[in-house]
Short mmCIF file of C-alpha atoms and ligand atoms in Angstrom, two decimals:
data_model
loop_
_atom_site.label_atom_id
_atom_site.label_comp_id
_atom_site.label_asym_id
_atom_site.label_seq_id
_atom_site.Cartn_x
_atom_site.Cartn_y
_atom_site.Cartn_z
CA UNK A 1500 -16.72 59.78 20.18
CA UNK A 1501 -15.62 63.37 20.22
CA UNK A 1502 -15.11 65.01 24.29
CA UNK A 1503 -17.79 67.72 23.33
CA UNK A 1504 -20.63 65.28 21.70
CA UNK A 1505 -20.09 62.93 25.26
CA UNK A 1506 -20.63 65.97 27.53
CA UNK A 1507 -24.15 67.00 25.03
CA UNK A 1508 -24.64 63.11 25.39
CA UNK A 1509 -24.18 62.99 29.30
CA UNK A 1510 -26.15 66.36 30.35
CA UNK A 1511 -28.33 68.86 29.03
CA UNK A 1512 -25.27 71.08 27.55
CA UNK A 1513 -25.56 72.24 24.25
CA UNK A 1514 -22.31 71.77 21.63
CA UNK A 1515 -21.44 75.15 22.25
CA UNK A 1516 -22.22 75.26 26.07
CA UNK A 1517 -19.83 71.93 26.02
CA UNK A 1518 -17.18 73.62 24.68
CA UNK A 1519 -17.08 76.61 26.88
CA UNK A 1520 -17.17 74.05 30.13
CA UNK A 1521 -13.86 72.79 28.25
CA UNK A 1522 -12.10 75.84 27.92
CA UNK A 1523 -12.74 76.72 31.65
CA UNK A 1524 -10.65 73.50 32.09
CA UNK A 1525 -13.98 72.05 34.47
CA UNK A 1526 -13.50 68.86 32.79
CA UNK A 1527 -11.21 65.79 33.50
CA UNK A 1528 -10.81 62.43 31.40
CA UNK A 1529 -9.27 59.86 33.27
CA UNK A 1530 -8.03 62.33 36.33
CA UNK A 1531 -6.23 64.62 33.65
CA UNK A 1532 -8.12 68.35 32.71
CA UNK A 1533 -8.83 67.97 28.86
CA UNK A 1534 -9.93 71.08 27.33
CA UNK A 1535 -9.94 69.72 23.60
CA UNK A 1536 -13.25 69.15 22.14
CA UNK A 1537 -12.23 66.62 19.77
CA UNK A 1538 -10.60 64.66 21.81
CA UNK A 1539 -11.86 61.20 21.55
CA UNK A 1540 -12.92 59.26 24.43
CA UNK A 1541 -14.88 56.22 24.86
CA UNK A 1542 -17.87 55.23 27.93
CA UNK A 1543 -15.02 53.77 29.88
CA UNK A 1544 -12.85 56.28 30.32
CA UNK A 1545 -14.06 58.54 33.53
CA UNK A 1546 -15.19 61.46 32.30
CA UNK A 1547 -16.43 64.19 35.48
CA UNK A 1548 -17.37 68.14 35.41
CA UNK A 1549 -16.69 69.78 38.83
CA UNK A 1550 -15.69 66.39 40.16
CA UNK A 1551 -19.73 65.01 39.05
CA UNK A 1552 -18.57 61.76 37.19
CA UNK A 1553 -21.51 61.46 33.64
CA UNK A 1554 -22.60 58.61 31.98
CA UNK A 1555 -23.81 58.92 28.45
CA UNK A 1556 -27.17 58.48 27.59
CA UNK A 1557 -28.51 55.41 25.58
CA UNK A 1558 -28.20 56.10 21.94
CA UNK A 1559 -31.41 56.89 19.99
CA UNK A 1560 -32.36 55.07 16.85
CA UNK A 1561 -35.49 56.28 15.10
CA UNK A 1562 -37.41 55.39 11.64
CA UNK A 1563 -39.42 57.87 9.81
CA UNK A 1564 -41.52 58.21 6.78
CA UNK A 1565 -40.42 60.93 4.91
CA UNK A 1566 -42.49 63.04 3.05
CA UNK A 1567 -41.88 65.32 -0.12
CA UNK A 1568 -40.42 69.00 0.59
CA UNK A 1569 -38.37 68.33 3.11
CA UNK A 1570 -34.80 67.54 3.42
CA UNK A 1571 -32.34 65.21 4.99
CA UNK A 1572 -30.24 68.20 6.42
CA UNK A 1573 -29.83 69.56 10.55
CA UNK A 1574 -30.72 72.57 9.57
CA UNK A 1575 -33.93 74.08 7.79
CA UNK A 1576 -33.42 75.52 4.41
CA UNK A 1577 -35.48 76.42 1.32
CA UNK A 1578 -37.25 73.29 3.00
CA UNK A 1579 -37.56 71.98 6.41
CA UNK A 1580 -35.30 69.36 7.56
CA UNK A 1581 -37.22 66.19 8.30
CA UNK A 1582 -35.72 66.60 12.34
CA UNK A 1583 -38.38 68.74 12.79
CA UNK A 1584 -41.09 65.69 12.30
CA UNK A 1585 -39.58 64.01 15.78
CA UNK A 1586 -40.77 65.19 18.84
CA UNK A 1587 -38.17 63.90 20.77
CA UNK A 1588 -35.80 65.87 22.83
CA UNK A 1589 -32.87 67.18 21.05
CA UNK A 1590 -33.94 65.99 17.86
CA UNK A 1591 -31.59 68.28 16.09
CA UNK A 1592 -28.47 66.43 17.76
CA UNK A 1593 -29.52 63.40 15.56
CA UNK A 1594 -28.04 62.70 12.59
CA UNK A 1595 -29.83 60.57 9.24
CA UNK A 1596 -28.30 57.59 7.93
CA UNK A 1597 -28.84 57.98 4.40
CA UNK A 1598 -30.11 60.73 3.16
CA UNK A 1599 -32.77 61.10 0.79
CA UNK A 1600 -33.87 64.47 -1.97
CA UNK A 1601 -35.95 66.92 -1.27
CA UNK A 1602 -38.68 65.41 -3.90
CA UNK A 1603 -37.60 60.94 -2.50
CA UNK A 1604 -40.03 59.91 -0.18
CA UNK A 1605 -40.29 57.02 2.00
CA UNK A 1606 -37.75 55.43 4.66
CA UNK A 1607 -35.14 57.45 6.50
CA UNK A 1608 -33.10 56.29 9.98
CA UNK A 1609 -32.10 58.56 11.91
CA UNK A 1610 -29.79 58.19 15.03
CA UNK A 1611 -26.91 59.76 17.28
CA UNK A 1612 -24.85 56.78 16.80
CA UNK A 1613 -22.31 57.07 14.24
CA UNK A 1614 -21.31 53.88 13.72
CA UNK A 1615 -24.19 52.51 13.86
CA UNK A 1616 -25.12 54.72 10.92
CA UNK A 1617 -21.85 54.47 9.22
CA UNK A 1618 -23.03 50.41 9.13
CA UNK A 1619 -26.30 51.29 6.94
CA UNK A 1620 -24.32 53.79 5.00
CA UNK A 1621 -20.70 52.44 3.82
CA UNK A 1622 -21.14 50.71 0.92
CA UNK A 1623 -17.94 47.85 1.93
CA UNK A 1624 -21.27 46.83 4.27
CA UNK A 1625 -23.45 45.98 1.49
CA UNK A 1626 -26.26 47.19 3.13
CA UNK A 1627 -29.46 46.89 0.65
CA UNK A 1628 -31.46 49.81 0.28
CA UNK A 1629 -34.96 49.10 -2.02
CA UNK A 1630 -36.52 51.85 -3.75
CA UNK A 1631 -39.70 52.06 -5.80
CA UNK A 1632 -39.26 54.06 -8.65
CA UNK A 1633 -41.75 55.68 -11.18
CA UNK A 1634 -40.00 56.58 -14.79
CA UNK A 1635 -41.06 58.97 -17.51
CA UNK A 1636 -40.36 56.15 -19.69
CA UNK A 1637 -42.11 52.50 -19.17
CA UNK A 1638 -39.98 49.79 -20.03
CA UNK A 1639 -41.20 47.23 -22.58
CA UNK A 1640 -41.02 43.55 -21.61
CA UNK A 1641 -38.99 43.20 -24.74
CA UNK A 1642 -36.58 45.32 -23.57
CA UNK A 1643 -36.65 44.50 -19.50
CA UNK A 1644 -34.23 41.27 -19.84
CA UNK A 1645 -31.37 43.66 -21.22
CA UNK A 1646 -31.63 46.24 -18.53
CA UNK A 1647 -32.13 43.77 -15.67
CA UNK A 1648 -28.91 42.58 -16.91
CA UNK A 1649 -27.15 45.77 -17.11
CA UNK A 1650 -28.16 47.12 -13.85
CA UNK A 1651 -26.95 43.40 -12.02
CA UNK A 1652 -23.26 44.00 -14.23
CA UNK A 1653 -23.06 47.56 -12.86
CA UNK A 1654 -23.77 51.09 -14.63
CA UNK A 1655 -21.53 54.22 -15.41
CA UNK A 1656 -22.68 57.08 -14.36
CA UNK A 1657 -21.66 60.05 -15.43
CA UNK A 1658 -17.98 61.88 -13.93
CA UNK A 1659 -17.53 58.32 -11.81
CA UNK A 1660 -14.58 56.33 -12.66
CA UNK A 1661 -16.35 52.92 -11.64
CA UNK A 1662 -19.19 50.96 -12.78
CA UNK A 1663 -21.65 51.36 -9.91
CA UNK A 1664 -22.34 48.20 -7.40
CA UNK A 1665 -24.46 45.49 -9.05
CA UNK A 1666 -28.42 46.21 -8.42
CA UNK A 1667 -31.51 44.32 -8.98
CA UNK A 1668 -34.19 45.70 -11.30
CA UNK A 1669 -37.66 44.12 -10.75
CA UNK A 1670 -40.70 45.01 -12.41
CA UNK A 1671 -43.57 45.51 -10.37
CA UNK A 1672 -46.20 43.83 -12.64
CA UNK A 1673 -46.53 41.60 -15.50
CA UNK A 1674 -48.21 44.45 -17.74
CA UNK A 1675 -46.10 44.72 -21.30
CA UNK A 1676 -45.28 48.07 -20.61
CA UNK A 1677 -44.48 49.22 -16.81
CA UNK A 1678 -43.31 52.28 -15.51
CA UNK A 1679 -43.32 51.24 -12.16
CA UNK A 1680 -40.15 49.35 -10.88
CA UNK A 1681 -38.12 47.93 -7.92
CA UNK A 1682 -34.31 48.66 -7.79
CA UNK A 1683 -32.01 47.29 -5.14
CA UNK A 1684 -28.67 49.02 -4.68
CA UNK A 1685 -25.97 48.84 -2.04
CA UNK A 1686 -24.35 52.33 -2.34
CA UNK A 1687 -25.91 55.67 -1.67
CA UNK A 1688 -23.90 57.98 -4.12
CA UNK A 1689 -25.14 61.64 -5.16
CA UNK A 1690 -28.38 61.48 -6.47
CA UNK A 1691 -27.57 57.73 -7.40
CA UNK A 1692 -31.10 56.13 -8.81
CA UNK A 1693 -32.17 59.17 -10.45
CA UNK A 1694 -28.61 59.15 -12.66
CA UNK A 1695 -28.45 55.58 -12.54
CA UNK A 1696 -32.12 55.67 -15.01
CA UNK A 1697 -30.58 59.03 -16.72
CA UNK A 1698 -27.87 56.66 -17.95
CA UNK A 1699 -29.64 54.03 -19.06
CA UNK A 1700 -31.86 56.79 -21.33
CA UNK A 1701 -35.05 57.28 -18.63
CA UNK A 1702 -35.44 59.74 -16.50
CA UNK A 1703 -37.22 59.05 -12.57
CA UNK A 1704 -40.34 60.73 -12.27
CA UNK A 1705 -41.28 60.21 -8.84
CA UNK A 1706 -38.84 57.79 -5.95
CA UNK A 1707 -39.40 56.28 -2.91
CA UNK A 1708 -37.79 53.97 -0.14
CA UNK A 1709 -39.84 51.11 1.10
CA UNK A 1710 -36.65 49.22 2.42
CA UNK A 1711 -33.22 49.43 4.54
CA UNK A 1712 -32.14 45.58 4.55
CA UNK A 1713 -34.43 43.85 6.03
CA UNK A 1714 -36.28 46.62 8.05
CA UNK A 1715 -40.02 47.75 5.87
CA UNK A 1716 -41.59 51.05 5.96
CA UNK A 1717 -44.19 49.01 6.41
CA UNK A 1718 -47.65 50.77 7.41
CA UNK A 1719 -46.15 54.25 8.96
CA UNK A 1720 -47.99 56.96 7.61
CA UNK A 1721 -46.45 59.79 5.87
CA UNK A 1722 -44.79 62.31 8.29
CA UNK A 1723 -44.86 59.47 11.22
CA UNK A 1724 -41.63 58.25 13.15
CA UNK A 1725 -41.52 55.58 15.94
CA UNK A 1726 -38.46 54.40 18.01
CA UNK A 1727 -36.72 51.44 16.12
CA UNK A 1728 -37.07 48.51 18.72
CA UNK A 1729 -33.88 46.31 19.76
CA UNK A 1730 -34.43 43.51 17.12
CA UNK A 1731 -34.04 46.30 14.88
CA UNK A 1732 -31.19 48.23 15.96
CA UNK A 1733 -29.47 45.28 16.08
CA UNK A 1734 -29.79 44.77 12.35
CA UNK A 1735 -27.10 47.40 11.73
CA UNK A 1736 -24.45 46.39 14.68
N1 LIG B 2740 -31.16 58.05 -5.31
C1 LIG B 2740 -31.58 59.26 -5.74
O1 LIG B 2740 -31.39 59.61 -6.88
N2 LIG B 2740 -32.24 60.04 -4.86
C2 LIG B 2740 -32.51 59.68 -3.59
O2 LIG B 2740 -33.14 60.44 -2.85
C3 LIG B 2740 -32.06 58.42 -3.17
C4 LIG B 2740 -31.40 57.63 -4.05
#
C-alpha cells in the first residue's frame, strides 16, 4: 500500500497530517528517510517515525444495508454517503466495494483493504452479485424463455463495444405475468442492471442487492451494518 495510507493505518494521523510527517523527512522505510507518499511499502518492511517502529492495524471489513438517498461516495453530496451509517472510527478512511445508486438499495461491503475489494469488484474474478429487481414492465411467461436466454448469451448495452458477461434471469414466482425478478451478473459496469432492462425494452423501477457470492443480506435491517466475521472475509481472499 501507499507510505501515507500505512502511517493513517499505523497511528491516529490523518492523510494530510501523514504527509506533512513525510516532508519533515521524520520517517524511515527500511533505515532509509522516505518522504514520498506514494511510495509503496508492504507490513514487512520497517517502517518508524522518530525512531517509534508502527505496525498497521488489522484491516476492517464491514456489511451494510443500504438504504435509498444515500450514496456510495467518501464524501456527502446532494445525498449523504452511506460512511456516515458506521459508527466506527475513521469510517471515512473506508472505501465500498461496489458501489450502488443513490435510488439501489440493499447490500454494500465496505473495507480499507484494497485488494480485498478489488476481489469482489474485478469482473476476471467472477464474483456474483444478485439483485432483485422491480420493472415497469412485467414479463409474460410467454415471453420469459427468450429473455432468460438472452441475458445467459450476454446483452449490448448501449456505447459498450462487448456483449455484457452472461447473467441469470429468474422469475420470482410462477404468476403469468411478473414484474418482480432475480438477475445474477458478474460485472459492476455504470449503472449496469438498470441499462441492461433499458436494452432489452423495460425500464427498472425499483433495485436492490440481496447477494455478494455467497454472503446474504440476510435479516439486517435497513440502515444497519455489522463487522463481516472471518468465514466471511475470507470469501473474497
Ligand atoms: N446496476 C444498476 O443499474 N444500479 C446499481 O445500483 C447497481 C447495479
Amino acid at each position: 500500500m501507499r507510505l501515507d495510507k500505512f502511517i493513517c493505518k499505523s497511528t491516529e494521523l490523518t492523510r494530510s497530517e501523514a504527509k506533512k510527517v513525510l516532508k519533515s523527512g521524520e520517517v524511515r522505510v527500511n533505515g532509509e528517510i522516505a518522504k514520498n507518499p506514494a511510495m509503496q511499502v508492504h507490513e514487512n518492511n520497517t517502517i518508524e517515525i522518530d525512531g517509534h517502529s508502527l505496525t498497521a492495524r488489522r484491516s476492517r471489513y464491514f456489511m451494510l444495508h443500504k438504504v435509498a438517498d444515500t450514496i456510495c461516495s467518501n464524501v456527502n453530496e446532494v445525498y449523504p454517503s452511506v460512511l456516515n451509517f458506521l459508527d466506527v472510527d475513521k469510517a471515512f478512511d473506508l472505501h465500498i466495494a461496489g458501489r450502488l445508486d443513490a435510488d439501489t438499495t440493499g447490500l454494500v461491503l465496505i473495507t480499507d483493504d484494497g485488494r480485498w475489494s478489488h476481489n469482489v469488484i474485478s469482473p476476471k474474478k467472477e464474483c456474483q452479485k444478485t439483485y432483485r429487481v422491480w420493472l415497469r414492465n412485467p414479463i409474460t411467461t410467454e415471453k420469459s424463455v427468450a429473455l432468460i436466454e438472452q441475458f445467459s448469451q450476454g446483452i449490448q448495452l448501449q456505447g459498450e463495444s462487448s456483449l455484457t458477461k452472461p447473467a441469470i434471469l429468474t422469475l420470482v414466482t410462477d404468476t403469468e405475468v411478473e414484474n418482480e425478478v432475480l438477475l445474477t451478473i458478474t460485472e459492476g459496469k455504470y449503472h449496469q442492471v438498470k441499462r441492461m432492462f433499458a436494452a432489452v425494452g423495460n425500464r427498472v423501477i425499483g433495485l436492490h442487492r440481496e447477494q455478494i457470492g455467497s454472503l446474504k443480506l440476510a435479516d439486517l435491517a435497513p440502515g444497519e451494518w455489522r463487522t463481516l466475521t472471518e468465514d466471511e472475509v475470507a470469501l473474497f481472499i
